[in-house]
Each structure stands twice: as structure tokens, then as C-alpha cells.
Short mmCIF file of C-alpha atoms in Angstrom, two decimals:
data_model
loop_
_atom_site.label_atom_id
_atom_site.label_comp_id
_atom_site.label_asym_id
_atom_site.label_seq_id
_atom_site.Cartn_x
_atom_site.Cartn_y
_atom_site.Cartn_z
CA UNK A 1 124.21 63.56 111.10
CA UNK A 2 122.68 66.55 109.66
CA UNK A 3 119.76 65.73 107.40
CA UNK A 4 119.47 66.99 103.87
CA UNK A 5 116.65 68.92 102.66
CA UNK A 6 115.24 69.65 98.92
CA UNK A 7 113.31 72.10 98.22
CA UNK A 8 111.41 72.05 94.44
CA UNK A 9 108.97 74.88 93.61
CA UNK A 10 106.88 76.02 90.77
CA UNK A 11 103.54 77.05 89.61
CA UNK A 12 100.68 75.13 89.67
CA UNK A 13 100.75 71.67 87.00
CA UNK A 14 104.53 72.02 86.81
CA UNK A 15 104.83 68.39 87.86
CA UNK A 16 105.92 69.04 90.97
CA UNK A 17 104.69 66.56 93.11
CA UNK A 18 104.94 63.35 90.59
CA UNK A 19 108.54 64.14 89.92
CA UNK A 20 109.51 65.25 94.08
CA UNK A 21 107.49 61.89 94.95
CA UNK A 22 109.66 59.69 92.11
CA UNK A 23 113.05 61.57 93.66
CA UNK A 24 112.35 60.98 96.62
CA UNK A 25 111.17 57.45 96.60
CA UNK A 26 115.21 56.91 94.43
CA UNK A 27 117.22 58.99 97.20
CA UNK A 28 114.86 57.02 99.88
CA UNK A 29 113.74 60.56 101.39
CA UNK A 30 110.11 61.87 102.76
CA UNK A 31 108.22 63.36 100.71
CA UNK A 32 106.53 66.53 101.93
CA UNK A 33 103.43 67.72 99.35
CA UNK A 34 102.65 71.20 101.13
CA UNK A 35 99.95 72.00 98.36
CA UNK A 36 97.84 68.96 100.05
CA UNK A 37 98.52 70.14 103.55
CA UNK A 38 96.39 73.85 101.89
CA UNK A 39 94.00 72.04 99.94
CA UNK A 40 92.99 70.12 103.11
CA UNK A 41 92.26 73.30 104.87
CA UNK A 42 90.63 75.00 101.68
CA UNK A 43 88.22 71.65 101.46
CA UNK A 44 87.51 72.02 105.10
CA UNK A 45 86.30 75.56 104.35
CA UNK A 46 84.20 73.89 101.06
CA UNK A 47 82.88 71.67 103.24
CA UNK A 48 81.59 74.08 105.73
CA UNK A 49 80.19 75.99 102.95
CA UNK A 50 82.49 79.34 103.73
CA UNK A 51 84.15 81.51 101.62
CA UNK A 52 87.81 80.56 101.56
CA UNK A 53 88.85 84.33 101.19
CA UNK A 54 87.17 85.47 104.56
CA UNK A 55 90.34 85.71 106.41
CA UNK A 56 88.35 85.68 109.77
CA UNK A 57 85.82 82.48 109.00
CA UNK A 58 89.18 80.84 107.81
CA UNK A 59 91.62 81.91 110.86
CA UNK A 60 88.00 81.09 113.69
CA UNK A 61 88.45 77.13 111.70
CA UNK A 62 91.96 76.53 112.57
CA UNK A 63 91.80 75.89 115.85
CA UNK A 64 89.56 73.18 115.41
CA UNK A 65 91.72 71.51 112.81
CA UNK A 66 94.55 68.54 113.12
CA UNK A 67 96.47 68.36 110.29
CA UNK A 68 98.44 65.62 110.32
CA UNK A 69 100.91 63.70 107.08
CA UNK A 70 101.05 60.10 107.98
CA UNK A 71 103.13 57.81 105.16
CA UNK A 72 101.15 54.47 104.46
CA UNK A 73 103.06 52.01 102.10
CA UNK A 74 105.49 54.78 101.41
CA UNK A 75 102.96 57.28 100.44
CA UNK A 76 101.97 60.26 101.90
CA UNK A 77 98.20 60.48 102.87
CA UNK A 78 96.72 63.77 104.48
CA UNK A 79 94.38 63.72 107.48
CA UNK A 80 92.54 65.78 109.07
CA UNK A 81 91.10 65.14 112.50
CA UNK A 82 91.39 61.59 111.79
CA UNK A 83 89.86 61.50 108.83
CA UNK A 84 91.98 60.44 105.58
CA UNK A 85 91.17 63.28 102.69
CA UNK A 86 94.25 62.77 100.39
CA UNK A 87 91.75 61.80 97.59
CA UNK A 88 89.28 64.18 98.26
CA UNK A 89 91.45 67.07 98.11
CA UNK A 90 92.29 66.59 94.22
CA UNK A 91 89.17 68.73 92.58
CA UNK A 92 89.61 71.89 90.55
CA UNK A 93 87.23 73.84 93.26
CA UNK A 94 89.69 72.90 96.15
CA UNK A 95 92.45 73.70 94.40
CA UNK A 96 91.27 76.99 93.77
CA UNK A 97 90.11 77.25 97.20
CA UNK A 98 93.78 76.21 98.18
CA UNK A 99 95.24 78.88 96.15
CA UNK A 100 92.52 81.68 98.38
CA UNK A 101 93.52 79.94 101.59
CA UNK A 102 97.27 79.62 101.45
CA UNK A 103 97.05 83.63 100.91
CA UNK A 104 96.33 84.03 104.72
CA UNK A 105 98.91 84.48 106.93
CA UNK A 106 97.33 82.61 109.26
CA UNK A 107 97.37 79.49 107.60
CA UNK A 108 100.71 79.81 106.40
CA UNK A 109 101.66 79.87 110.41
CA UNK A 110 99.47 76.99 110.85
CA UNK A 111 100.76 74.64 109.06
CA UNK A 112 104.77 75.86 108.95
CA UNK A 113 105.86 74.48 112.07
CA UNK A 114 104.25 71.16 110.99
CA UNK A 115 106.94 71.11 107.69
CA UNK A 116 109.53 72.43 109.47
CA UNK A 117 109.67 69.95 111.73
CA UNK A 118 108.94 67.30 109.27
CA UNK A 119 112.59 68.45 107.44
CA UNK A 120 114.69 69.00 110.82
CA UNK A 121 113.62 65.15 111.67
CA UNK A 122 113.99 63.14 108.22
CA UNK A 123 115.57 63.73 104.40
CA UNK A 124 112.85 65.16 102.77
CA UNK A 125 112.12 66.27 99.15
CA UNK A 126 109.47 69.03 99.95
CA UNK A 127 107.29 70.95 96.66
CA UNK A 128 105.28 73.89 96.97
CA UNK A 129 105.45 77.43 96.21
CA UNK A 130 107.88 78.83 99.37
CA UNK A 131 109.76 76.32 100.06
CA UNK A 132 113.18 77.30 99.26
CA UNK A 133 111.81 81.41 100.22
CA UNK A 134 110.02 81.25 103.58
CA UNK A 135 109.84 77.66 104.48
CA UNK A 136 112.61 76.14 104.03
CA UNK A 137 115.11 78.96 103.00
CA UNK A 138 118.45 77.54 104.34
CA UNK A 139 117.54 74.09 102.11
CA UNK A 140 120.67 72.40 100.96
CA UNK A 141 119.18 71.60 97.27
CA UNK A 142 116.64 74.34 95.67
CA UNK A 143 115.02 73.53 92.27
CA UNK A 144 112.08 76.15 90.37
CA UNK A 145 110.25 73.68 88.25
CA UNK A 146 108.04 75.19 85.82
CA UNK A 147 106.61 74.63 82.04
CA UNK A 148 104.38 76.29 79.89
CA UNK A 149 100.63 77.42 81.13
CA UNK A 150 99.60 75.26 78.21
CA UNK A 151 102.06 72.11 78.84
CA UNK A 152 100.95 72.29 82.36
CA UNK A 153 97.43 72.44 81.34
CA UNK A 154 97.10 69.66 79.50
CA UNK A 155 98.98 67.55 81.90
CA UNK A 156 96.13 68.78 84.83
CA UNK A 157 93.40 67.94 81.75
CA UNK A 158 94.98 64.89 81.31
CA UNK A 159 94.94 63.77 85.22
CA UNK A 160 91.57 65.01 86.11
CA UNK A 161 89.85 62.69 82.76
CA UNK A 162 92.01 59.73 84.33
CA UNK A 163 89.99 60.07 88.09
CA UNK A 164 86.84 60.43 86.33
CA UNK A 165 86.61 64.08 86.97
CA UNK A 166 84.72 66.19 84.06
CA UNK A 167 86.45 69.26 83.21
CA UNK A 168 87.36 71.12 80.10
CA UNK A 169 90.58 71.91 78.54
CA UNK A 170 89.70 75.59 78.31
CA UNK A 171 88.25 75.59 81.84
CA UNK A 172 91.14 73.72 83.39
CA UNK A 173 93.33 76.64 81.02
CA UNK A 174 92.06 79.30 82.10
CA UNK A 175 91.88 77.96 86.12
CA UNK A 176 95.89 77.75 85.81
CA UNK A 177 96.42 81.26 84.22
CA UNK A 178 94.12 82.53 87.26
CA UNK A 179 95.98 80.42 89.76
CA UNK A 180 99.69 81.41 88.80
CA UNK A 181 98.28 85.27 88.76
CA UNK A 182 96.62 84.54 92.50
CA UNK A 183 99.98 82.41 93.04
CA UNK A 184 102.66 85.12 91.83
CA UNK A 185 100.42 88.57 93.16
CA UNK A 186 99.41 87.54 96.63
CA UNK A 187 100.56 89.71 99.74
CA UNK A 188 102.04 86.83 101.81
CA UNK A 189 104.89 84.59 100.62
CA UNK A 190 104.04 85.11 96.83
CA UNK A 191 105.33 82.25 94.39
CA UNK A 192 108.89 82.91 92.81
CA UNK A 193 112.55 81.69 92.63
CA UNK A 194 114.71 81.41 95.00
CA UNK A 195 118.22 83.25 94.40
CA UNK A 196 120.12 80.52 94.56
CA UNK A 197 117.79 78.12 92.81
CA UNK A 198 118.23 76.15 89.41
CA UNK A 199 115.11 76.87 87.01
CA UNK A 200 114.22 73.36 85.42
CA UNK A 201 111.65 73.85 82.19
CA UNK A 202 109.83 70.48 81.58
CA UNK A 203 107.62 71.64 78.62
CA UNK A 204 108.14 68.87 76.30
CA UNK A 205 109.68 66.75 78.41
CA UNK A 206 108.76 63.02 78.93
CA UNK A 207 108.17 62.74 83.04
CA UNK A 208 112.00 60.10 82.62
CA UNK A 209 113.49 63.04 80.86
CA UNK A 210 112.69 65.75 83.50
CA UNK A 211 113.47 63.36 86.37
CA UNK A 212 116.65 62.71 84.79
CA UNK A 213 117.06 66.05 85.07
CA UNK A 214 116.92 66.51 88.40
CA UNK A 215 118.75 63.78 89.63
CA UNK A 216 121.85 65.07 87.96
CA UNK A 217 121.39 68.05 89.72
CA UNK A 218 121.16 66.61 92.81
CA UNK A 219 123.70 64.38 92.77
CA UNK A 220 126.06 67.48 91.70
CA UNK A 221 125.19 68.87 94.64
CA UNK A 222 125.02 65.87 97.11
CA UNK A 223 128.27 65.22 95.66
CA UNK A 224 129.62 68.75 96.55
CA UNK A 225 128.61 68.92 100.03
CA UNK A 226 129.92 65.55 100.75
CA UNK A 227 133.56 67.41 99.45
CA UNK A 228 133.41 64.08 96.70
#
């Protein structure tokens, strides 16, 4: 039977991967979080102590990177060569340095074939910026999450105070406003909606209320393509 992809994209904060994680874990899908598969390679280049926009320091690392998702206790955990880095992955400075690194076409190859195959083998819900574009463009279900910069500020505020991460509002602010610029104005596979996606707006929704959301969508959908 064919399995049944879902593709949910958005700027940065837009909740993303908390609400693809909850709707997946209800339909009993994967869960793909493509924005940890580029933050692992943007903290490899951290930790290296390169500059994640030289496009030839990044492209000379790849080779010496496995990149693998593993699912532990139904979560997904990111590793790279065998070492687990899903919590080290979650700082402001990789995130930016995810943003620089995901603009390479190179890495974007890189790691492709590894969701790809991830989606032709299991139901997955999969977030990121391209899914339903470049990576996963024939998905059965397409969703553009998004909220405002200042909703989805707050909410990355609120997150990085709860791991014990010090960062200001107006910091954190003005990272986002700089990341959907980089996000939305970057040469390869820039971040917007798909044609035949369905814009969801969760600013000043609770997280139940969005996910509610969603689920009605899906099911619509699931609903129409089993002809019920």
C-alpha cells in the first residue's frame, strides 16, 4: 500500500515541529524534523570553528559526515557519526548557522536522499521549509504554518528560558526577523507556499487549538483520497 506523506512548512518559531510531532504521534506516523538534520551540519561547522557561509569549508565537511535519524521511545534523535546531538543542536547560534548552511546546494543534496527515502518507506509527517516545494513536492497533505514574527518570538523566548538558555526577547526578535529574511531571499529552495497548500495562522492560538486545526484538515483529506 502506498504510504501517505505530510508535508507542514513555515518560517522559523511557527510551531512547526511541536505540532508535526503531536500529529504525528495521533495518526501513528514518523516524524521527519529536517531543520535538525541542518542544524546538525551547521553545529558541526560551529564546532570546527568555520564559517558556515564558506560554501567550500562546508561542501570539503560533508564527506566526512553520517547523518543519521534514529527514533528512540518514539522520538526522533539526530546523530551524527555516532554521536547523539539532538540536544545540542537547539542554541540560537546553530540555528542561525542552520539557516547559512541549508543555503548551500550542497547540503541540500546531502541530506535529500536521506528524507526522501525516509517518506517512500514509512507515513511520515515531515516540517521544514521545502518540503511540499523541492522535497517532497508530490506530498499527499501540504500545510504552510505560520504566525506573527512577534507570536513566534515569544514562543522561541519562551522555550529557550525553559532549557536554561539566556537570551533576550529583543535578541531572540530580531534573530527571527533576520532568519525569515535569510529564509525567504536565499538562492536555493527559498522558504514559501506551496500552490496547493492550506495556510494555517496560529497567532493566538493555544498549541490544542492549532492542532485541532490541522487534524481537521487532514482528516478532510485522508478522507478524500480514501473516496470516504
Amino acid at each position: 500500500m502506498k504510504t501517505v506523506s505530510i508535508a507542514i512548512d513555515g518560517p522559523s518559531g511557527a510551531g512547526k515541529s511541536s505540532l508535526a510531532k503531536a500529529l504525528a504521534r495521533e495518526l501513528g506516523f514518523i516524524y521527519v524534523d529536517t531543520g535538525a538534520l541542518y542544524r546538525s551540519v551547521g553545529y558541526q561547522v560551529l564546532k570546527r570553528g568555520g564559517d558556515q557561509s564558506d560554501s567550500a569549508f562546508v561542501k570539503k565537511l560533508l564527506p566526512n559526515l553520517k547523518v543519521e535519524l534514529k527514533y528512540i521511545d518514539g522520538n526522533q534523535r539526530v546523530f551524527v557519526n555516532n554521536q547523539d546531538v539532538s540536544d545540542m543542536i537547539r542554541t540560537p547560534e546553530v540555528s542561525m548557522a542552520a539557516s547559512a548552511v541549508s543555503a548551500i546546494p550542497a547540503v541540500r543534496e546531502f541530506l535529500f536522499d536521506l528524507q526522501r527515502e525516509t517518506a517512500k518507506k514509512n507515513n511520515v509527517v515531515m516540517d521544514g521549509r521545502d518540503i511540499g516545494t523541492v522535497v517532497l513536492p508530490d506530498a499527499d497533505i501540504k500545510i504552510f504554518l505560520t504566525a506573527s514574527p512577534e507570536e513566534r518570538a515569544r514562543r522561541r523566548f519562551r522555550e529557550l528560558k525553559e532549557k536554561g538558555i539566556e537570551a533576550s526577547f529583543e535578541d531572540v526578535l530580531t534573530d527571527m526577523i533576520k532568519r525569515d529574511y535569510d529564509d525567504a531571499n536565499r538562492q536555493t529552495a527559498p522558504l514559501r507556499k506551496a500552490e496547493d497548500a492550506i495556510t494555517v495562522d496560529t497567532t493566538g492560538n493555544t498549541f490544542e487549538q492549532s492542532l485541532e486545526i490541522i487534524k481537521q484538515i487532514v482528516q478532510e483529506r485522508l478522507n478524500e483520497r480514501s473516496g470516504s
